[in-house]
PDB file of C-alpha atoms in Angstrom:
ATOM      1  CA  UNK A   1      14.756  19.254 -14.668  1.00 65.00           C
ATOM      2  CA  UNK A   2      11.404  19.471 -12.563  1.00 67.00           C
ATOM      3  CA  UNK A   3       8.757  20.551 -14.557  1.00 76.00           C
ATOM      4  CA  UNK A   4       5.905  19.820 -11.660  1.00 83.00           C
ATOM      5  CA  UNK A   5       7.966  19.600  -8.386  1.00 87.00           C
ATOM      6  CA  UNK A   6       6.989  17.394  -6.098  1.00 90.00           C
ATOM      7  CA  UNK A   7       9.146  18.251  -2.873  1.00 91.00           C
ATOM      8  CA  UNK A   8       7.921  15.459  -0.659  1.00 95.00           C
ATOM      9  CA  UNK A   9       9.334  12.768  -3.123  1.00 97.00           C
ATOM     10  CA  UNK A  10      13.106  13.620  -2.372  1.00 97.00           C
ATOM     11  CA  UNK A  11      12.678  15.129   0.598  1.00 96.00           C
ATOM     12  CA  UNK A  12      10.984  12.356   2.383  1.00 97.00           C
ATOM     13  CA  UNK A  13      13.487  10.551   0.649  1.00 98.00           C
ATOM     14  CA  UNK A  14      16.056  11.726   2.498  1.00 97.00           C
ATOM     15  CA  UNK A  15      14.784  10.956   5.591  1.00 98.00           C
ATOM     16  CA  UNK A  16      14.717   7.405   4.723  1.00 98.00           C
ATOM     17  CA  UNK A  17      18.298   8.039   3.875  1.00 98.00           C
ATOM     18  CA  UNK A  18      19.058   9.225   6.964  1.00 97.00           C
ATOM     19  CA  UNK A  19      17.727   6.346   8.800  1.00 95.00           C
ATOM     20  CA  UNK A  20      20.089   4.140   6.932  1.00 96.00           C
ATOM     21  CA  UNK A  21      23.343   6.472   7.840  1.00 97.00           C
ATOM     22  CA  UNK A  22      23.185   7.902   4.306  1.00 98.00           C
ATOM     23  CA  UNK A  23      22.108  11.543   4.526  1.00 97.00           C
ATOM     24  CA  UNK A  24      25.278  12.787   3.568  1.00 97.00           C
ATOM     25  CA  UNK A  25      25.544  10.465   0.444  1.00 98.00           C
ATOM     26  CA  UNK A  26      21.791  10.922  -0.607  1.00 98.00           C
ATOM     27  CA  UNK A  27      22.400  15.202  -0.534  1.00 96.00           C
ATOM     28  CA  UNK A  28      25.413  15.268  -2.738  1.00 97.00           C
ATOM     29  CA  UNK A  29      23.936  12.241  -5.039  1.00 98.00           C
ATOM     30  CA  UNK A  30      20.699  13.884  -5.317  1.00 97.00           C
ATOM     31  CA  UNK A  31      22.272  17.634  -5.697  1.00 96.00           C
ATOM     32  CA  UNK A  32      24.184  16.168  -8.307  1.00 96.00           C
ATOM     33  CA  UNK A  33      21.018  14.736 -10.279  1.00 96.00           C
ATOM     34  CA  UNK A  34      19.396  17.738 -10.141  1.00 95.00           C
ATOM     35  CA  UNK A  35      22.293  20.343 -10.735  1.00 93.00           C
ATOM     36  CA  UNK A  36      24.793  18.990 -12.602  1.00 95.00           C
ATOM     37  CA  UNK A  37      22.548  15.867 -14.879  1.00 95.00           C
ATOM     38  CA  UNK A  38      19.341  17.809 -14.770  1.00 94.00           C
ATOM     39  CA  UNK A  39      17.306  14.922 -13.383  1.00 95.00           C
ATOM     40  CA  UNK A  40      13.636  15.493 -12.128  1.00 95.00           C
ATOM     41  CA  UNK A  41      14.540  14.508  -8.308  1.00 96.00           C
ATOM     42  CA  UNK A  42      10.439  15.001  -7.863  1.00 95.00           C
ATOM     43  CA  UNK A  43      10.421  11.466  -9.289  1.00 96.00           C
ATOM     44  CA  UNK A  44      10.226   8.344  -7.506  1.00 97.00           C
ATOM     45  CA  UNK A  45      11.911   6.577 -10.251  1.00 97.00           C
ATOM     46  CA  UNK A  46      15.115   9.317  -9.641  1.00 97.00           C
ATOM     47  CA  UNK A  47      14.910   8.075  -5.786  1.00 98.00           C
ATOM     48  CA  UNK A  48      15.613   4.762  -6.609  1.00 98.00           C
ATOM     49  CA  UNK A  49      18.679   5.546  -8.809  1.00 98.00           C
ATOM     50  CA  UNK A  50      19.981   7.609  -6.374  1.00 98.00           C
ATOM     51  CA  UNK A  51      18.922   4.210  -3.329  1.00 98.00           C
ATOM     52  CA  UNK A  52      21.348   2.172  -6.099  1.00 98.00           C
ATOM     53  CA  UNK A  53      23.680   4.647  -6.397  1.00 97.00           C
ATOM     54  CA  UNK A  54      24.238   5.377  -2.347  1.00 98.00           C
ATOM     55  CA  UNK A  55      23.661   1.359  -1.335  1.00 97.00           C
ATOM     56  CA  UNK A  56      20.294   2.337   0.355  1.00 98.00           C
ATOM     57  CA  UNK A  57      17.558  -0.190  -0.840  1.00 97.00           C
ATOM     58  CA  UNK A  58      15.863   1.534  -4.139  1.00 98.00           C
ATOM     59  CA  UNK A  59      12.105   1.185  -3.004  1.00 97.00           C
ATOM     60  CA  UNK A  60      12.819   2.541   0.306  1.00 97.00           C
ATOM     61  CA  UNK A  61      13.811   5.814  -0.923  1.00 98.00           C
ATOM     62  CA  UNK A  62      11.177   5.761  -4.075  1.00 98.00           C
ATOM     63  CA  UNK A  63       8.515   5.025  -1.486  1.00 97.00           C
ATOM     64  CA  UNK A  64       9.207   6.943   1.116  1.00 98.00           C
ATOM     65  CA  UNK A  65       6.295   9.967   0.195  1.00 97.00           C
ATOM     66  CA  UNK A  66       4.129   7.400   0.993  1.00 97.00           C
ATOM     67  CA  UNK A  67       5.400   5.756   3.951  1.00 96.00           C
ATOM     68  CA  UNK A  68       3.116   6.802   6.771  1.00 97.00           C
ATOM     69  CA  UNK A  69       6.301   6.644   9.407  1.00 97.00           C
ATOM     70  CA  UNK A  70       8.342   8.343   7.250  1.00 97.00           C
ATOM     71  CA  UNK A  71       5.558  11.066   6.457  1.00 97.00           C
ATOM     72  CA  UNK A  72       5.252  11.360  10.153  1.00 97.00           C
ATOM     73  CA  UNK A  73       8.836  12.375  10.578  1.00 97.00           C
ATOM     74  CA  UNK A  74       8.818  14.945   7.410  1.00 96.00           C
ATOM     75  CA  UNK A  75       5.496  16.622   9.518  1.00 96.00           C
ATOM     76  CA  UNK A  76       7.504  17.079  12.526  1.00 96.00           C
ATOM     77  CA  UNK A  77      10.516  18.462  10.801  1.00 93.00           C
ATOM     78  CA  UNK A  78       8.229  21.019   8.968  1.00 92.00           C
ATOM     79  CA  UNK A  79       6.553  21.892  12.154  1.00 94.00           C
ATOM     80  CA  UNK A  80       9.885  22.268  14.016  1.00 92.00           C
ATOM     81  CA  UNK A  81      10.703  25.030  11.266  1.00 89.00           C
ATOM     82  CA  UNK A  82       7.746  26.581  12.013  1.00 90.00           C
ATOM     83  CA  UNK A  83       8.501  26.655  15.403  1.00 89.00           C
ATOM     84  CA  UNK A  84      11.795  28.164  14.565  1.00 87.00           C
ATOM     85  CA  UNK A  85      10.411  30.937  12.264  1.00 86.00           C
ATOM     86  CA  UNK A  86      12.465  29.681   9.406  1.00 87.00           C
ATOM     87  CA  UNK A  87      11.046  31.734   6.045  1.00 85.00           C
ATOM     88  CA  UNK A  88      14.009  31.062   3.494  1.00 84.00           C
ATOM     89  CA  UNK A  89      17.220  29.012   3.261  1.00 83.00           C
ATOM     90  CA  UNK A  90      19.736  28.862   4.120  1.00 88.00           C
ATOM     91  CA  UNK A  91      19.012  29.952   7.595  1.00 89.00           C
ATOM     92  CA  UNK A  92      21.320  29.682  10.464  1.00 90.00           C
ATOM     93  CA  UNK A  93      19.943  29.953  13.948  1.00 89.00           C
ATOM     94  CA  UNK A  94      22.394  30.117  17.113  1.00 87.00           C
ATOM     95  CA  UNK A  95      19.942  31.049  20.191  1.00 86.00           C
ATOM     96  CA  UNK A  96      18.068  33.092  19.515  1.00 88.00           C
ATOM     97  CA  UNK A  97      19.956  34.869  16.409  1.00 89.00           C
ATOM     98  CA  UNK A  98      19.085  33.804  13.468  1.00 91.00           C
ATOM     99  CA  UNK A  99      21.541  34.757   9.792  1.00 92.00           C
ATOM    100  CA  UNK A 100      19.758  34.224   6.564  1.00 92.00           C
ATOM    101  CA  UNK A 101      21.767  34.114   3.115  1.00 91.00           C
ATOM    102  CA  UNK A 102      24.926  33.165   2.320  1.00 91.00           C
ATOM    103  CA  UNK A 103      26.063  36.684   2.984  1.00 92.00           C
ATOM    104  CA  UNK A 104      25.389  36.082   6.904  1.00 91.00           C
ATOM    105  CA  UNK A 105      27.877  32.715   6.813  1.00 91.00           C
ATOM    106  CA  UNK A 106      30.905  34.334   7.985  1.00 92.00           C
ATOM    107  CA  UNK A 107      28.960  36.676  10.885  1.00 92.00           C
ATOM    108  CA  UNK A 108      27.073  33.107  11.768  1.00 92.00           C
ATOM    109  CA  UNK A 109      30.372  31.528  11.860  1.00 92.00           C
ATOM    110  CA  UNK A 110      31.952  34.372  14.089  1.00 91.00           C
ATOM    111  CA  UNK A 111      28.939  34.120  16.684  1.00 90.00           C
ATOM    112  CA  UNK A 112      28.929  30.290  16.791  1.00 88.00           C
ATOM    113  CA  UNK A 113      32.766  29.908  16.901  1.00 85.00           C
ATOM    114  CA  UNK A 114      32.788  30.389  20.788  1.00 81.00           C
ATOM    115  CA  UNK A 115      29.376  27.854  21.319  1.00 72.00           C
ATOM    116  CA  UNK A 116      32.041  25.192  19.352  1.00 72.00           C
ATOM    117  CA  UNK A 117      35.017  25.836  21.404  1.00 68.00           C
ATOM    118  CA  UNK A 118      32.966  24.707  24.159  1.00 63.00           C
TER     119      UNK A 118
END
């Protein structure tokens, strides 16, 4: 799978997804890699299967942990955690409530229902 994990490589990835309107693909492509074909996603190399795979350009996404815009964006999604006081996923924050595990879903759900209706 990942024997040295390298979070920034497929995390900064997906950012570079995102840019391109592919988040959505690049999670269940990557999840899939990892889970289900037991791909290292800490690899660059994975990235670009995953770029091919999705119809993002390959280099963008193996490339991305060292794109200095890219990197950028990654700091200021860490530091927007921080500033959240998220400590573990998944985390769900509505307000200033925040529901952490799965086992929280359905009381997260309940107290965000009305904030949807809206």
């Amino acid at each position: 799978m990942d024997p040295a994990p390298r979070w920034e490589v497929s995390h900064l990835a997906y950012l570079a997804a995102e840019q391109h309107g592919a988040g959505r693909e690049f999670i269940a492509a990557t999840y899939r890699r990892r889970w289900e074909l037991g791909e290292d996603i800490s690899e660059p190399a994975t990235m670009a299967s995953v770029g091919e795979e999705i119809g993002v350009d390959p280099q963008s996404l193996a490339g991305a942990h060292r794109h200095p815009e890219i990197r950028e964006k990654g700091m200021a999604a860490l530091n927007s955690l921080y500033g959240d006081g998220v400590f573990g996923v998944p985390l769900f924050i509505i307000g200033f409530e925040k529901y952490w595990g799965v086992d929280r879903l359905s009381d997260f759900v309940e107290t965000a229902r009305p904030e949807i209706a809206k």
